[in-house]
Amino acid sequence: MPSVFSRRTFRLTALLGGLGLAASVLACPSGQQQVCTVVCFCAPFSQADIGVLYEDVSQMAASGLEQWLLQSRETVAASGTHPIPLHIRAQLEPYYGIGVLDAARYKVGDSETLSAANTLLQNPDVQAVTLIDIIVFRNAADAQDNVALWAHELLHVQQYQQWGVREFARRYTRDHNAIEAPAYKLQIEVERALRNQLISNTKQR
C-alpha cells in the first residue's frame, strides 16, 4: 500500500513533516522557535506550543486518511469484489489465519471505478492498495498470479483487523515506513520461498 492520501491530507502531512524539522537554519530570538512549513520562520511559540500544534496537525491528517479509506472502500465494494483465488489462498495458508483469508476480497482497478483508489492506481508504480479488507490491483495478472504481492497486501488486512481503521490511519500518518516494512519483508520472504520451490521442482525432473 503506497503512502498516498487525498490532497487535503497530503497538505496536512507536509505541514506535519515540516513542523518536525530540527535543522537550525534560522537563529531565532529569545522566546521564539523555528517553525518550518513551506519555508522556515521564527514564531513566538514555546517547544510545548509546537508539540501541541504537531499533535493537532497529526490528528487532522490521520482523520483525513481514515475517511479516505472508509469512503474508498465503500465505493469499491459497491462495484463488486471477489474472494482470493483458490490457488493463491492455498499458497498463503502457511502465513495467514483463516480470519484474514476469509475476510479479504479483491478487485482489479478500471476507469469506471469512481474512488480515490482508482485515482491512486493511475500511478504506474502502484501495483495494489488495500482498503481495509478489499485489495485493489492495478493489473489482473497480479491479482491472479502474484502470490508475493498478495502476501504483502494481506498483511495490511491483518493490520486493519488488529488495530481498526482509525488506529491504522494514525500509525500510517505518523510513520508509514513502520507499517510497510513488515509487509515488504514478508513479500520478499514469499518470493524467496517460491523461487526455492521452483528450483527444487526443476532439479527433481
PDB file of C-alpha atoms in Angstrom:
ATOM      1  CA  MET A   1       0.000   0.000   0.000  1.00  0.00           C
ATOM      2  CA  PRO A   2       1.561   3.288  -1.051  1.00  0.00           C
ATOM      3  CA  SER A   3       1.842   6.331   1.152  1.00  0.00           C
ATOM      4  CA  VAL A   4      -0.626   8.483  -0.783  1.00  0.00           C
ATOM      5  CA  PHE A   5      -3.547  10.406   0.678  1.00  0.00           C
ATOM      6  CA  SER A   6      -6.144  12.883  -0.531  1.00  0.00           C
ATOM      7  CA  ARG A   7      -4.854  16.336  -1.450  1.00  0.00           C
ATOM      8  CA  ARG A   8      -6.085  17.805   1.837  1.00  0.00           C
ATOM      9  CA  THR A   9      -4.400  15.084   3.844  1.00  0.00           C
ATOM     10  CA  PHE A  10      -1.217  15.409   1.793  1.00  0.00           C
ATOM     11  CA  ARG A  11      -1.016  19.110   2.642  1.00  0.00           C
ATOM     12  CA  LEU A  12      -1.538  18.337   6.312  1.00  0.00           C
ATOM     13  CA  THR A  13       1.121  15.647   6.206  1.00  0.00           C
ATOM     14  CA  ALA A  14       3.554  18.027   4.518  1.00  0.00           C
ATOM     15  CA  LEU A  15       2.908  20.550   7.259  1.00  0.00           C
ATOM     16  CA  LEU A  16       3.366  17.854   9.866  1.00  0.00           C
ATOM     17  CA  GLY A  17       6.705  16.875   8.381  1.00  0.00           C
ATOM     18  CA  GLY A  18       7.786  20.493   8.229  1.00  0.00           C
ATOM     19  CA  LEU A  19       6.977  21.072  11.867  1.00  0.00           C
ATOM     20  CA  GLY A  20       9.191  18.158  12.776  1.00  0.00           C
ATOM     21  CA  LEU A  21      12.310  19.564  11.107  1.00  0.00           C
ATOM     22  CA  ALA A  22      15.056  20.246  13.584  1.00  0.00           C
ATOM     23  CA  ALA A  23      17.625  21.881  11.331  1.00  0.00           C
ATOM     24  CA  SER A  24      18.676  25.207  12.768  1.00  0.00           C
ATOM     25  CA  VAL A  25      18.639  27.251   9.565  1.00  0.00           C
ATOM     26  CA  LEU A  26      17.462  30.333  11.455  1.00  0.00           C
ATOM     27  CA  ALA A  27      18.853  31.760  14.658  1.00  0.00           C
ATOM     28  CA  CYS A  28      15.619  32.764  16.378  1.00  0.00           C
ATOM     29  CA  PRO A  29      15.464  35.481  19.046  1.00  0.00           C
ATOM     30  CA  SER A  30      14.913  34.537  22.654  1.00  0.00           C
ATOM     31  CA  GLY A  31      11.355  33.371  23.290  1.00  0.00           C
ATOM     32  CA  GLN A  32      10.777  32.300  19.673  1.00  0.00           C
ATOM     33  CA  GLN A  33      11.088  28.933  17.961  1.00  0.00           C
ATOM     34  CA  GLN A  34      11.800  27.947  14.389  1.00  0.00           C
ATOM     35  CA  VAL A  35       8.719  26.654  12.548  1.00  0.00           C
ATOM     36  CA  CYS A  36       9.012  25.088   9.089  1.00  0.00           C
ATOM     37  CA  THR A  37       6.065  24.605   6.751  1.00  0.00           C
ATOM     38  CA  VAL A  38       6.820  25.553   3.143  1.00  0.00           C
ATOM     39  CA  VAL A  39       9.503  27.912   4.437  1.00  0.00           C
ATOM     40  CA  CYS A  40      11.087  28.312   7.861  1.00  0.00           C
ATOM     41  CA  PHE A  41      10.389  31.281  10.081  1.00  0.00           C
ATOM     42  CA  CYS A  42      10.616  32.336  13.712  1.00  0.00           C
ATOM     43  CA  ALA A  43       7.420  32.423  15.750  1.00  0.00           C
ATOM     44  CA  PRO A  44       6.648  33.267  19.379  1.00  0.00           C
ATOM     45  CA  PHE A  45       5.995  29.630  20.280  1.00  0.00           C
ATOM     46  CA  SER A  46       7.457  27.559  23.049  1.00  0.00           C
ATOM     47  CA  GLN A  47       8.547  23.967  22.475  1.00  0.00           C
ATOM     48  CA  ALA A  48       5.359  22.930  24.265  1.00  0.00           C
ATOM     49  CA  ASP A  49       3.252  25.022  21.848  1.00  0.00           C
ATOM     50  CA  ILE A  50       4.930  23.393  18.856  1.00  0.00           C
ATOM     51  CA  GLY A  51       4.315  19.974  20.385  1.00  0.00           C
ATOM     52  CA  VAL A  52       0.601  20.747  20.696  1.00  0.00           C
ATOM     53  CA  LEU A  53       0.474  22.069  17.111  1.00  0.00           C
ATOM     54  CA  TYR A  54       2.300  18.982  15.859  1.00  0.00           C
ATOM     55  CA  GLU A  55      -0.207  16.733  17.617  1.00  0.00           C
ATOM     56  CA  ASP A  56      -3.200  18.688  16.271  1.00  0.00           C
ATOM     57  CA  VAL A  57      -1.953  18.504  12.679  1.00  0.00           C
ATOM     58  CA  SER A  58      -1.141  14.812  13.096  1.00  0.00           C
ATOM     59  CA  GLN A  59      -4.682  14.107  14.265  1.00  0.00           C
ATOM     60  CA  MET A  60      -6.148  16.030  11.328  1.00  0.00           C
ATOM     61  CA  ALA A  61      -4.010  14.097   8.847  1.00  0.00           C
ATOM     62  CA  ALA A  62      -4.970  10.768  10.435  1.00  0.00           C
ATOM     63  CA  SER A  63      -8.653  11.704  10.369  1.00  0.00           C
ATOM     64  CA  GLY A  64      -8.391  12.606   6.682  1.00  0.00           C
ATOM     65  CA  LEU A  65      -6.733   9.288   5.870  1.00  0.00           C
ATOM     66  CA  GLU A  66      -9.339   7.380   7.880  1.00  0.00           C
ATOM     67  CA  GLN A  67     -12.198   8.989   5.937  1.00  0.00           C
ATOM     68  CA  TRP A  68     -10.408   8.374   2.629  1.00  0.00           C
ATOM     69  CA  LEU A  69     -10.037   4.685   3.447  1.00  0.00           C
ATOM     70  CA  LEU A  70     -13.649   4.250   4.563  1.00  0.00           C
ATOM     71  CA  GLN A  71     -15.167   6.110   1.616  1.00  0.00           C
ATOM     72  CA  SER A  72     -12.919   4.448  -0.958  1.00  0.00           C
ATOM     73  CA  ARG A  73     -13.664   1.028   0.482  1.00  0.00           C
ATOM     74  CA  GLU A  74     -17.428   1.595   0.216  1.00  0.00           C
ATOM     75  CA  THR A  75     -17.133   2.817  -3.370  1.00  0.00           C
ATOM     76  CA  VAL A  76     -15.100  -0.208  -4.441  1.00  0.00           C
ATOM     77  CA  ALA A  77     -17.352  -2.643  -2.562  1.00  0.00           C
ATOM     78  CA  ALA A  78     -20.443  -1.265  -4.302  1.00  0.00           C
ATOM     79  CA  SER A  79     -18.975  -2.103  -7.711  1.00  0.00           C
ATOM     80  CA  GLY A  80     -18.353  -5.760  -6.840  1.00  0.00           C
ATOM     81  CA  THR A  81     -15.408  -7.726  -5.444  1.00  0.00           C
ATOM     82  CA  HIS A  82     -14.100 -11.303  -5.470  1.00  0.00           C
ATOM     83  CA  PRO A  83     -12.629 -13.707  -2.892  1.00  0.00           C
ATOM     84  CA  ILE A  84      -8.962 -14.650  -3.004  1.00  0.00           C
ATOM     85  CA  PRO A  85      -8.282 -17.022  -5.930  1.00  0.00           C
ATOM     86  CA  LEU A  86      -8.073 -20.550  -4.533  1.00  0.00           C
ATOM     87  CA  HIS A  87      -4.562 -21.267  -5.825  1.00  0.00           C
ATOM     88  CA  ILE A  88      -3.301 -18.027  -4.243  1.00  0.00           C
ATOM     89  CA  ARG A  89      -5.043 -18.807  -0.974  1.00  0.00           C
ATOM     90  CA  ALA A  90      -3.567 -22.308  -0.833  1.00  0.00           C
ATOM     91  CA  GLN A  91      -0.026 -20.959  -1.134  1.00  0.00           C
ATOM     92  CA  LEU A  92      -0.567 -18.343   1.592  1.00  0.00           C
ATOM     93  CA  GLU A  93      -2.293 -20.549   4.167  1.00  0.00           C
ATOM     94  CA  PRO A  94       1.052 -21.164   5.944  1.00  0.00           C
ATOM     95  CA  TYR A  95       1.377 -17.407   6.504  1.00  0.00           C
ATOM     96  CA  TYR A  96      -2.141 -16.300   7.473  1.00  0.00           C
ATOM     97  CA  GLY A  97      -5.020 -17.480   9.608  1.00  0.00           C
ATOM     98  CA  ILE A  98      -8.459 -18.212   8.237  1.00  0.00           C
ATOM     99  CA  GLY A  99      -9.786 -14.915   9.604  1.00  0.00           C
ATOM    100  CA  VAL A 100      -7.588 -12.910   7.245  1.00  0.00           C
ATOM    101  CA  LEU A 101      -8.018 -15.209   4.251  1.00  0.00           C
ATOM    102  CA  ASP A 102     -11.807 -15.317   4.584  1.00  0.00           C
ATOM    103  CA  ALA A 103     -12.173 -11.569   5.090  1.00  0.00           C
ATOM    104  CA  ALA A 104     -10.032 -10.382   2.186  1.00  0.00           C
ATOM    105  CA  ARG A 105     -11.664  -9.537  -1.146  1.00  0.00           C
ATOM    106  CA  TYR A 106     -10.183  -8.072  -4.281  1.00  0.00           C
ATOM    107  CA  LYS A 107     -10.977  -6.052  -7.367  1.00  0.00           C
ATOM    108  CA  VAL A 108      -8.984  -5.083 -10.438  1.00  0.00           C
ATOM    109  CA  GLY A 109      -8.914  -1.313 -10.975  1.00  0.00           C
ATOM    110  CA  ASP A 110     -10.502   0.184 -14.091  1.00  0.00           C
ATOM    111  CA  SER A 111     -11.500   3.581 -15.480  1.00  0.00           C
ATOM    112  CA  GLU A 112     -15.048   3.242 -14.159  1.00  0.00           C
ATOM    113  CA  THR A 113     -14.080   2.889 -10.505  1.00  0.00           C
ATOM    114  CA  LEU A 114     -15.077   6.270  -9.088  1.00  0.00           C
ATOM    115  CA  SER A 115     -12.984   6.258  -5.974  1.00  0.00           C
ATOM    116  CA  ALA A 116      -9.755   7.596  -4.591  1.00  0.00           C
ATOM    117  CA  ALA A 117      -8.255   4.129  -5.002  1.00  0.00           C
ATOM    118  CA  ASN A 118      -8.660   4.269  -8.779  1.00  0.00           C
ATOM    119  CA  THR A 119      -7.103   7.758  -8.879  1.00  0.00           C
ATOM    120  CA  LEU A 120      -4.156   6.441  -6.897  1.00  0.00           C
ATOM    121  CA  LEU A 121      -3.749   3.466  -9.227  1.00  0.00           C
ATOM    122  CA  GLN A 122      -3.167   5.774 -12.211  1.00  0.00           C
ATOM    123  CA  ASN A 123       0.415   5.841 -10.917  1.00  0.00           C
ATOM    124  CA  PRO A 124       2.209   3.047 -12.806  1.00  0.00           C
ATOM    125  CA  ASP A 125       4.464   2.416  -9.796  1.00  0.00           C
ATOM    126  CA  VAL A 126       1.495   1.402  -7.642  1.00  0.00           C
ATOM    127  CA  GLN A 127       0.572  -2.250  -8.111  1.00  0.00           C
ATOM    128  CA  ALA A 128      -2.064  -2.602  -5.381  1.00  0.00           C
ATOM    129  CA  VAL A 129      -3.686  -0.768  -2.496  1.00  0.00           C
ATOM    130  CA  THR A 130      -5.520  -2.250   0.486  1.00  0.00           C
ATOM    131  CA  LEU A 131      -8.750  -0.539   1.517  1.00  0.00           C
ATOM    132  CA  ILE A 132      -9.365  -2.187   4.892  1.00  0.00           C
ATOM    133  CA  ASP A 133     -10.397  -5.654   3.649  1.00  0.00           C
ATOM    134  CA  ILE A 134     -10.520  -5.048  -0.111  1.00  0.00           C
ATOM    135  CA  ILE A 135      -7.345  -5.186  -2.187  1.00  0.00           C
ATOM    136  CA  VAL A 136      -7.473  -3.216  -5.436  1.00  0.00           C
ATOM    137  CA  PHE A 137      -4.958  -4.450  -8.013  1.00  0.00           C
ATOM    138  CA  ARG A 138      -3.801  -2.395 -10.948  1.00  0.00           C
ATOM    139  CA  ASN A 139      -3.386  -5.444 -13.201  1.00  0.00           C
ATOM    140  CA  ALA A 140      -5.474  -8.597 -13.496  1.00  0.00           C
ATOM    141  CA  ALA A 141      -2.276 -10.633 -13.898  1.00  0.00           C
ATOM    142  CA  ASP A 142      -1.096  -9.628 -10.425  1.00  0.00           C
ATOM    143  CA  ALA A 143      -4.476 -10.457  -8.917  1.00  0.00           C
ATOM    144  CA  GLN A 144      -4.346 -13.933 -10.440  1.00  0.00           C
ATOM    145  CA  ASP A 145      -0.675 -14.858 -10.177  1.00  0.00           C
ATOM    146  CA  ASN A 146       1.407 -12.551  -7.961  1.00  0.00           C
ATOM    147  CA  VAL A 147       1.496 -14.543  -4.729  1.00  0.00           C
ATOM    148  CA  ALA A 148       4.172 -12.346  -3.142  1.00  0.00           C
ATOM    149  CA  LEU A 149       2.168  -9.166  -3.773  1.00  0.00           C
ATOM    150  CA  TRP A 150      -0.876 -10.853  -2.240  1.00  0.00           C
ATOM    151  CA  ALA A 151       1.249 -11.671   0.809  1.00  0.00           C
ATOM    152  CA  HIS A 152       2.194  -8.005   1.145  1.00  0.00           C
ATOM    153  CA  GLU A 153      -1.353  -6.689   0.875  1.00  0.00           C
ATOM    154  CA  LEU A 154      -2.832  -9.347   3.162  1.00  0.00           C
ATOM    155  CA  LEU A 155      -0.521  -8.158   5.899  1.00  0.00           C
ATOM    156  CA  HIS A 156      -2.305  -4.813   5.702  1.00  0.00           C
ATOM    157  CA  VAL A 157      -5.660  -6.600   6.002  1.00  0.00           C
ATOM    158  CA  GLN A 158      -4.281  -8.232   9.135  1.00  0.00           C
ATOM    159  CA  GLN A 159      -3.137  -4.852  10.468  1.00  0.00           C
ATOM    160  CA  TYR A 160      -6.606  -3.383   9.962  1.00  0.00           C
ATOM    161  CA  GLN A 161      -8.100  -6.319  11.847  1.00  0.00           C
ATOM    162  CA  GLN A 162      -5.668  -5.939  14.728  1.00  0.00           C
ATOM    163  CA  TRP A 163      -5.800  -2.147  15.074  1.00  0.00           C
ATOM    164  CA  GLY A 164      -9.003  -0.926  13.460  1.00  0.00           C
ATOM    165  CA  VAL A 165      -9.174   1.700  10.722  1.00  0.00           C
ATOM    166  CA  ARG A 166      -8.668   4.705  12.995  1.00  0.00           C
ATOM    167  CA  GLU A 167      -5.550   3.332  14.652  1.00  0.00           C
ATOM    168  CA  PHE A 168      -4.175   2.138  11.302  1.00  0.00           C
ATOM    169  CA  ALA A 169      -4.630   5.661   9.911  1.00  0.00           C
ATOM    170  CA  ARG A 170      -2.981   7.193  12.978  1.00  0.00           C
ATOM    171  CA  ARG A 171       0.039   4.909  12.749  1.00  0.00           C
ATOM    172  CA  TYR A 172       0.336   5.221   8.966  1.00  0.00           C
ATOM    173  CA  THR A 173       0.253   9.013   9.156  1.00  0.00           C
ATOM    174  CA  ARG A 174       2.917   9.145  11.846  1.00  0.00           C
ATOM    175  CA  ASP A 175       5.297   6.587  10.296  1.00  0.00           C
ATOM    176  CA  HIS A 176       4.179   4.788   7.139  1.00  0.00           C
ATOM    177  CA  ASN A 177       7.549   3.033   6.890  1.00  0.00           C
ATOM    178  CA  ALA A 178       6.832   1.202  10.142  1.00  0.00           C
ATOM    179  CA  ILE A 179       3.579  -0.066   8.622  1.00  0.00           C
ATOM    180  CA  GLU A 180       5.051  -1.018   5.252  1.00  0.00           C
ATOM    181  CA  ALA A 181       8.304  -2.602   6.456  1.00  0.00           C
ATOM    182  CA  PRO A 182       6.820  -5.906   7.708  1.00  0.00           C
ATOM    183  CA  ALA A 183       4.708  -6.186   4.549  1.00  0.00           C
ATOM    184  CA  TYR A 184       7.753  -5.796   2.304  1.00  0.00           C
ATOM    185  CA  LYS A 185       9.706  -8.205   4.494  1.00  0.00           C
ATOM    186  CA  LEU A 186       7.035 -10.879   4.078  1.00  0.00           C
ATOM    187  CA  GLN A 187       6.763 -10.174   0.356  1.00  0.00           C
ATOM    188  CA  ILE A 188      10.489 -10.854  -0.041  1.00  0.00           C
ATOM    189  CA  GLU A 189      10.225 -13.971   2.141  1.00  0.00           C
ATOM    190  CA  VAL A 190       7.419 -15.388  -0.006  1.00  0.00           C
ATOM    191  CA  GLU A 191       9.262 -14.538  -3.233  1.00  0.00           C
ATOM    192  CA  ARG A 192      12.317 -16.391  -1.935  1.00  0.00           C
ATOM    193  CA  ALA A 193      10.267 -19.416  -0.867  1.00  0.00           C
ATOM    194  CA  LEU A 194       8.552 -19.617  -4.257  1.00  0.00           C
ATOM    195  CA  ARG A 195      11.881 -19.320  -6.075  1.00  0.00           C
ATOM    196  CA  ASN A 196      13.441 -22.071  -3.959  1.00  0.00           C
ATOM    197  CA  GLN A 197      10.434 -24.286  -4.547  1.00  0.00           C
ATOM    198  CA  LEU A 198      10.712 -23.756  -8.301  1.00  0.00           C
ATOM    199  CA  ILE A 199      14.416 -24.637  -8.234  1.00  0.00           C
ATOM    200  CA  SER A 200      13.698 -27.751  -6.179  1.00  0.00           C
ATOM    201  CA  ASN A 201      10.961 -28.889  -8.554  1.00  0.00           C
ATOM    202  CA  THR A 202      13.230 -28.328 -11.558  1.00  0.00           C
ATOM    203  CA  LYS A 203      16.015 -30.462 -10.056  1.00  0.00           C
ATOM    204  CA  GLN A 204      13.611 -33.322  -9.379  1.00  0.00           C
ATOM    205  CA  ARG A 205      12.604 -33.605 -13.024  1.00  0.00           C
TER     206      ARG A 205
END
